[in-house]
Short mmCIF file of C-alpha atoms in Angstrom, two decimals:
data_model
loop_
_atom_site.label_atom_id
_atom_site.label_comp_id
_atom_site.label_asym_id
_atom_site.label_seq_id
_atom_site.Cartn_x
_atom_site.Cartn_y
_atom_site.Cartn_z
CA MET A 1 -38.05 106.11 -57.47
CA LYS A 2 -38.87 105.11 -61.24
CA ASN A 3 -41.84 103.20 -62.43
CA CYS A 4 -41.79 100.01 -61.11
CA MET A 5 -43.49 96.82 -62.19
CA ILE A 6 -46.07 95.51 -59.65
CA SER A 7 -44.34 92.12 -59.66
CA GLU A 8 -40.75 93.54 -58.81
CA LEU A 9 -42.37 95.56 -55.94
CA LEU A 10 -44.09 92.57 -54.17
CA LYS A 11 -40.96 90.66 -54.56
CA ASP A 12 -38.99 93.04 -52.80
CA ALA A 13 -41.47 93.83 -50.20
CA TYR A 14 -41.85 90.22 -49.53
CA SER A 15 -38.03 89.50 -49.21
CA GLN A 16 -37.84 92.58 -46.53
CA LEU A 17 -41.14 91.66 -44.93
CA LEU A 18 -40.07 88.08 -44.40
CA LEU A 19 -37.25 89.47 -42.15
CA THR A 20 -39.49 91.33 -39.95
CA CYS A 21 -42.62 88.83 -39.74
CA GLY A 22 -40.84 85.51 -39.85
CA ASP A 23 -43.66 84.19 -41.48
CA LYS A 24 -44.24 83.68 -45.23
CA MET A 25 -47.79 83.87 -45.60
CA LEU A 26 -48.30 86.83 -43.30
CA ALA A 27 -45.03 88.66 -45.14
CA GLU A 28 -46.99 88.13 -48.46
CA GLN A 29 -50.38 89.38 -47.01
CA GLU A 30 -48.80 92.42 -45.75
CA ALA A 31 -46.96 93.14 -49.07
CA TRP A 32 -50.21 92.75 -50.83
CA TRP A 33 -52.09 94.92 -48.31
CA LEU A 34 -49.53 97.82 -48.52
CA LEU A 35 -49.78 97.67 -52.48
CA GLN A 36 -53.70 97.68 -52.34
CA HIS A 37 -53.63 100.71 -50.00
CA ILE A 38 -51.12 102.74 -52.10
CA THR A 39 -52.68 101.86 -55.50
CA GLY A 40 -56.64 101.93 -54.31
CA LYS A 41 -57.04 98.57 -56.23
CA ASN A 42 -57.96 95.32 -54.92
CA ARG A 43 -55.74 92.06 -55.30
CA SER A 44 -57.91 90.65 -58.35
CA GLU A 45 -57.29 94.03 -60.07
CA LEU A 46 -53.60 93.89 -59.65
CA LEU A 47 -53.26 90.36 -60.39
CA LEU A 48 -55.02 90.93 -63.80
CA ASP A 49 -52.01 93.32 -65.02
CA LYS A 50 -48.97 92.26 -62.42
CA TYR A 51 -46.44 92.95 -64.95
CA ALA A 52 -47.69 96.63 -65.49
CA LYS A 53 -45.66 99.38 -63.89
CA ILE A 54 -47.19 101.84 -61.33
CA PRO A 55 -46.60 105.58 -60.99
CA CYS A 56 -43.26 106.63 -59.62
CA GLU A 57 -44.98 108.72 -56.98
CA GLN A 58 -47.02 105.64 -55.77
CA ALA A 59 -43.69 103.64 -55.92
CA ASP A 60 -42.07 106.24 -53.76
CA LYS A 61 -44.95 105.98 -51.26
CA PHE A 62 -44.87 102.30 -51.31
CA ALA A 63 -41.04 102.39 -50.38
CA LEU A 64 -41.84 104.66 -47.72
CA LEU A 65 -44.36 102.80 -45.89
CA LEU A 66 -42.20 99.61 -46.27
CA ASP A 67 -39.41 101.32 -44.45
CA GLN A 68 -41.72 102.39 -41.71
CA ARG A 69 -42.85 98.71 -41.41
CA VAL A 70 -39.38 97.23 -41.54
CA VAL A 71 -36.92 99.67 -40.26
CA GLN A 72 -39.42 101.36 -37.70
CA ASN A 73 -41.14 98.26 -36.64
CA LYS A 74 -44.33 100.31 -37.10
CA PRO A 75 -47.43 98.04 -37.18
CA LEU A 76 -49.25 97.72 -40.53
CA SER A 77 -52.70 98.46 -38.91
CA TYR A 78 -50.91 101.99 -37.95
CA ILE A 79 -49.51 102.39 -41.58
CA LEU A 80 -53.07 101.69 -43.30
CA GLY A 81 -54.86 103.59 -40.67
CA TYR A 82 -57.64 101.30 -40.17
CA VAL A 83 -58.57 97.40 -39.13
CA PRO A 84 -61.89 95.55 -40.07
CA PHE A 85 -63.59 94.05 -37.09
CA CYS A 86 -66.88 92.53 -36.92
CA ASP A 87 -68.27 94.07 -40.05
CA LEU A 88 -66.97 97.52 -38.96
CA ASN A 89 -64.01 99.65 -40.22
CA ILE A 90 -62.03 100.80 -37.30
CA LEU A 91 -59.91 103.62 -37.53
CA ILE A 92 -56.65 103.12 -35.52
CA GLU A 93 -53.57 105.47 -34.74
CA PRO A 94 -50.72 104.87 -32.46
CA PRO A 95 -50.60 104.58 -29.78
CA VAL A 96 -54.13 103.36 -29.07
CA LEU A 97 -54.26 99.23 -29.12
CA ILE A 98 -54.99 97.69 -31.96
CA PRO A 99 -58.02 95.54 -32.06
CA ARG A 100 -56.81 91.73 -32.53
CA PRO A 101 -58.52 88.84 -33.90
CA GLU A 102 -58.90 86.87 -30.76
CA THR A 103 -60.73 89.75 -29.52
CA GLU A 104 -62.93 89.82 -32.61
CA GLU A 105 -63.63 86.33 -32.25
CA TRP A 106 -65.04 86.51 -28.50
CA VAL A 107 -67.23 89.59 -29.56
CA CYS A 108 -68.75 87.65 -32.32
CA TRP A 109 -69.51 84.88 -29.89
CA LEU A 110 -71.06 87.44 -27.54
CA ILE A 111 -73.35 88.81 -30.17
CA SER A 112 -74.15 85.47 -31.35
CA VAL A 113 -75.50 84.33 -27.86
CA LEU A 114 -77.21 87.48 -27.25
CA LYS A 115 -79.09 86.90 -30.44
CA VAL A 116 -79.93 83.49 -29.39
CA ALA A 117 -81.51 84.39 -26.47
CA GLY A 118 -83.65 87.00 -28.16
CA LYS A 119 -82.08 90.11 -26.62
CA LYS A 120 -82.68 93.41 -28.21
CA ASN A 121 -83.09 96.46 -25.98
CA PHE A 122 -80.26 96.31 -23.23
CA SER A 123 -77.63 98.49 -21.92
CA VAL A 124 -73.80 97.74 -22.17
CA LEU A 125 -70.61 99.06 -20.31
CA ASP A 126 -67.60 98.80 -22.07
CA LEU A 127 -64.62 99.14 -19.70
CA CYS A 128 -61.18 100.21 -21.16
CA CYS A 129 -62.52 100.56 -24.48
CA GLY A 130 -59.86 101.82 -26.49
CA SER A 131 -60.67 102.20 -30.31
CA GLY A 132 -64.09 101.44 -29.16
CA CYS A 133 -64.37 98.45 -31.32
CA ILE A 134 -66.15 96.07 -28.69
CA GLY A 135 -68.98 98.55 -27.88
CA LEU A 136 -69.31 99.69 -31.40
CA ALA A 137 -69.73 96.14 -32.58
CA VAL A 138 -72.43 95.54 -29.89
CA ALA A 139 -74.07 98.80 -30.79
CA LYS A 140 -74.13 97.91 -34.64
CA ALA A 141 -75.60 94.37 -34.12
CA PHE A 142 -78.11 95.63 -31.59
CA HIS A 143 -79.67 99.08 -32.50
CA GLN A 144 -82.08 99.05 -29.75
CA SER A 145 -79.40 98.57 -27.34
CA HIS A 146 -77.69 101.42 -25.51
CA VAL A 147 -73.64 101.21 -25.18
CA PHE A 148 -71.38 103.07 -23.13
CA GLY A 149 -67.74 103.16 -23.78
CA ILE A 150 -64.98 103.83 -20.98
CA ASP A 151 -61.07 104.64 -21.12
CA ILE A 152 -59.05 106.61 -19.03
CA SER A 153 -57.33 107.80 -22.22
CA GLU A 154 -58.34 111.03 -23.81
CA HIS A 155 -56.57 110.06 -27.37
CA ALA A 156 -58.50 106.73 -26.99
CA ILE A 157 -61.92 108.44 -26.42
CA ASN A 158 -61.45 111.02 -29.15
CA LEU A 159 -60.49 108.12 -31.43
CA SER A 160 -63.67 105.99 -30.37
CA LYS A 161 -65.91 109.32 -31.09
CA LEU A 162 -64.51 109.35 -34.59
CA ASN A 163 -65.47 105.58 -35.15
CA LYS A 164 -68.74 106.23 -33.88
CA ILE A 165 -69.04 108.66 -36.74
CA GLU A 166 -67.28 106.59 -39.17
CA ASN A 167 -69.54 103.88 -38.49
CA GLN A 168 -72.76 105.98 -38.33
CA LEU A 169 -73.77 104.37 -34.94
CA ASN A 170 -76.24 106.59 -32.59
CA ASN A 171 -76.80 104.21 -29.92
CA ILE A 172 -73.29 104.68 -28.49
CA GLU A 173 -71.59 107.25 -26.33
CA PHE A 174 -67.99 107.40 -24.96
CA ILE A 175 -66.76 108.92 -21.52
CA GLN A 176 -63.34 109.42 -20.38
CA SER A 177 -63.06 108.00 -17.05
CA ASP A 178 -60.86 105.85 -14.85
CA MET A 179 -62.80 102.66 -14.50
CA PHE A 180 -66.24 103.46 -13.13
CA GLU A 181 -65.24 106.75 -11.39
CA ASN A 182 -66.98 109.11 -14.01
CA LEU A 183 -70.35 107.31 -14.65
CA PRO A 184 -73.59 109.05 -14.54
CA GLU A 185 -75.11 109.24 -10.86
CA ASN A 186 -77.38 105.83 -10.35
CA PHE A 187 -75.96 104.31 -13.73
CA THR A 188 -76.93 100.70 -13.96
CA CYS A 189 -76.28 98.07 -17.18
CA ASP A 190 -77.37 94.82 -18.31
CA LEU A 191 -73.75 93.86 -19.42
CA ILE A 192 -70.03 94.54 -18.77
CA VAL A 193 -67.65 93.89 -21.22
CA SER A 194 -63.89 94.61 -21.25
CA ASN A 195 -60.86 93.82 -22.87
CA PRO A 196 -58.54 95.24 -19.92
CA PRO A 197 -54.70 95.65 -19.57
CA TYR A 198 -53.76 92.12 -18.42
CA LEU A 199 -50.15 91.58 -19.32
CA SER A 200 -47.65 91.03 -16.32
CA ALA A 201 -44.32 93.11 -16.13
CA ASP A 202 -42.33 90.36 -17.23
CA GLU A 203 -44.47 89.46 -20.07
CA TYR A 204 -44.23 92.90 -21.25
CA VAL A 205 -40.65 92.72 -21.98
CA CYS A 206 -40.93 89.78 -23.90
CA LEU A 207 -43.64 91.17 -26.69
CA ASP A 208 -42.48 91.97 -30.38
CA ALA A 209 -40.83 95.24 -30.95
CA ASP A 210 -43.66 96.41 -32.98
CA VAL A 211 -45.69 96.20 -30.06
CA ARG A 212 -43.55 97.65 -27.15
CA LEU A 213 -42.18 100.61 -29.30
CA TRP A 214 -46.07 101.59 -30.80
CA GLU A 215 -49.08 100.40 -28.60
CA ASP A 216 -49.57 102.33 -25.26
CA LYS A 217 -47.93 100.48 -22.45
CA ASN A 218 -50.89 101.46 -20.20
CA ALA A 219 -53.34 99.65 -22.50
CA LEU A 220 -51.33 96.41 -22.02
CA VAL A 221 -49.95 96.13 -18.52
CA ALA A 222 -51.71 95.86 -15.40
CA GLY A 223 -49.34 95.62 -12.53
CA ASP A 224 -46.72 93.10 -11.78
CA ALA A 225 -49.06 90.28 -11.92
CA GLY A 226 -51.33 91.36 -14.70
CA MET A 227 -54.48 91.15 -12.46
CA LYS A 228 -55.28 94.91 -11.50
CA PHE A 229 -58.19 95.51 -13.44
CA TYR A 230 -59.74 92.19 -13.12
CA GLU A 231 -59.85 92.93 -9.52
CA THR A 232 -61.33 96.27 -9.87
CA ILE A 233 -63.96 95.25 -12.40
CA LEU A 234 -64.95 92.16 -10.19
CA LEU A 235 -65.12 93.74 -7.02
CA GLN A 236 -67.45 96.86 -8.34
CA ALA A 237 -69.38 95.27 -10.80
CA SER A 238 -72.58 94.08 -8.72
CA LYS A 239 -73.08 97.86 -7.94
CA TYR A 240 -73.83 98.40 -11.35
CA LEU A 241 -75.37 95.41 -12.94
CA ASN A 242 -79.02 94.93 -13.57
CA ILE A 243 -79.57 91.04 -13.06
CA TYR A 244 -82.62 89.69 -15.30
CA SER A 245 -81.46 86.42 -16.14
CA SER A 246 -78.52 83.67 -15.52
CA ASP A 247 -78.99 82.42 -18.99
CA ILE A 248 -76.60 84.90 -20.78
CA PRO A 249 -73.36 86.59 -19.43
CA SER A 250 -73.63 89.56 -17.19
CA ILE A 251 -69.91 90.18 -17.61
CA VAL A 252 -67.39 88.94 -20.37
CA LEU A 253 -63.64 89.73 -19.99
CA GLU A 254 -60.91 88.91 -22.24
CA ILE A 255 -58.19 87.27 -20.66
CA GLY A 256 -54.60 86.05 -21.05
CA PRO A 257 -53.18 82.47 -21.38
CA ALA A 258 -51.12 83.40 -18.31
CA GLN A 259 -53.94 84.43 -15.94
CA TRP A 260 -54.38 81.26 -14.19
CA PHE A 261 -55.16 83.22 -10.92
CA ILE A 262 -58.45 84.58 -12.18
CA GLU A 263 -60.39 81.37 -10.99
CA THR A 264 -58.98 81.88 -7.42
CA LEU A 265 -59.96 85.79 -7.79
CA LEU A 266 -63.70 84.45 -8.84
CA GLN A 267 -64.12 82.23 -6.03
CA ASP A 268 -62.71 84.64 -3.47
CA LEU A 269 -65.43 87.34 -4.47
CA ASN A 270 -68.01 84.62 -4.62
CA TYR A 271 -68.60 84.27 -8.27
CA GLU A 272 -69.84 80.75 -8.60
CA ASN A 273 -71.21 80.40 -12.30
CA PHE A 274 -68.59 81.02 -15.01
CA GLU A 275 -67.23 79.68 -17.94
CA ILE A 276 -63.20 80.09 -19.47
CA TYR A 277 -63.37 79.71 -23.13
CA ASN A 278 -60.31 78.97 -25.62
CA ASP A 279 -59.81 80.98 -28.76
CA MET A 280 -59.22 79.69 -32.37
CA HIS A 281 -55.54 78.83 -31.40
CA GLY A 282 -56.53 76.61 -28.29
CA ARG A 283 -55.23 79.33 -25.74
CA ARG A 284 -57.45 80.47 -22.89
CA ARG A 285 -58.79 83.86 -23.80
CA TRP A 286 -62.10 85.14 -22.53
CA LEU A 287 -64.37 84.71 -19.31
CA ALA A 288 -67.98 84.61 -19.31
CA ILE A 289 -69.73 85.29 -15.73
CA PHE A 290 -73.33 84.23 -15.52
CA VAL A 291 -74.59 85.99 -12.46
CA LYS A 292 -77.86 84.45 -10.63
CA LYS A 293 -80.82 86.56 -9.65
#
């Protein structure tokens, strides 16, 4: 490809991305993010000289990445190779689940709750940790805490370990395990967090192509009804929890808007004190369980 003006590249990318995204604002954002990624310049620098041309090598790479996004439906996060999350830079690669803003929202909420309560030295178990984003965010916010991240996927655990190095954190470790199976003997913790798979089989088939084609199905689907992992966590959590106070949650789980059976499960298992919170879009998104002494 010949040298191209920045304005021309953005215009062409926007028109193609709009067909993929179906959202004008998102298409514009993705075009800018791709260009910033290729050139190594921020948006302000590019805007100052938007009629300048970029070298043909960069233009060729831009076209290649745009093709991956538009034709192959590759998620932008996989193209860029990272996701910002709670003051962290999270490395991401297919098929490990991409951290979502909805997850970041409740993790920030949890960190705020723990800080208000004056918590500093505590232990956390992050089940189905994926890229490690949740546990890493807690570990960074509370340097005296110790966090254990668990995932069944070797790929996810290896990526989590890279993210530990990337973010220079020493108070977190990652273990490959099928839920509680490979925890150290006599393991206990003060808090269990998880963004487990929670989609039903029917919900999965309705997902956008960029999710279905790229992200690990096992990180998304939890049996026919989407309740499999909630049942496992809530049945076994009491074996591992140290209960010091009912002022802060002992268990925080991400849930989907369709998980209407979760209250019934909680009641059946005698969890009495819990709250379900809505996300920024007004959808049911996370469950906090306050376990009494």
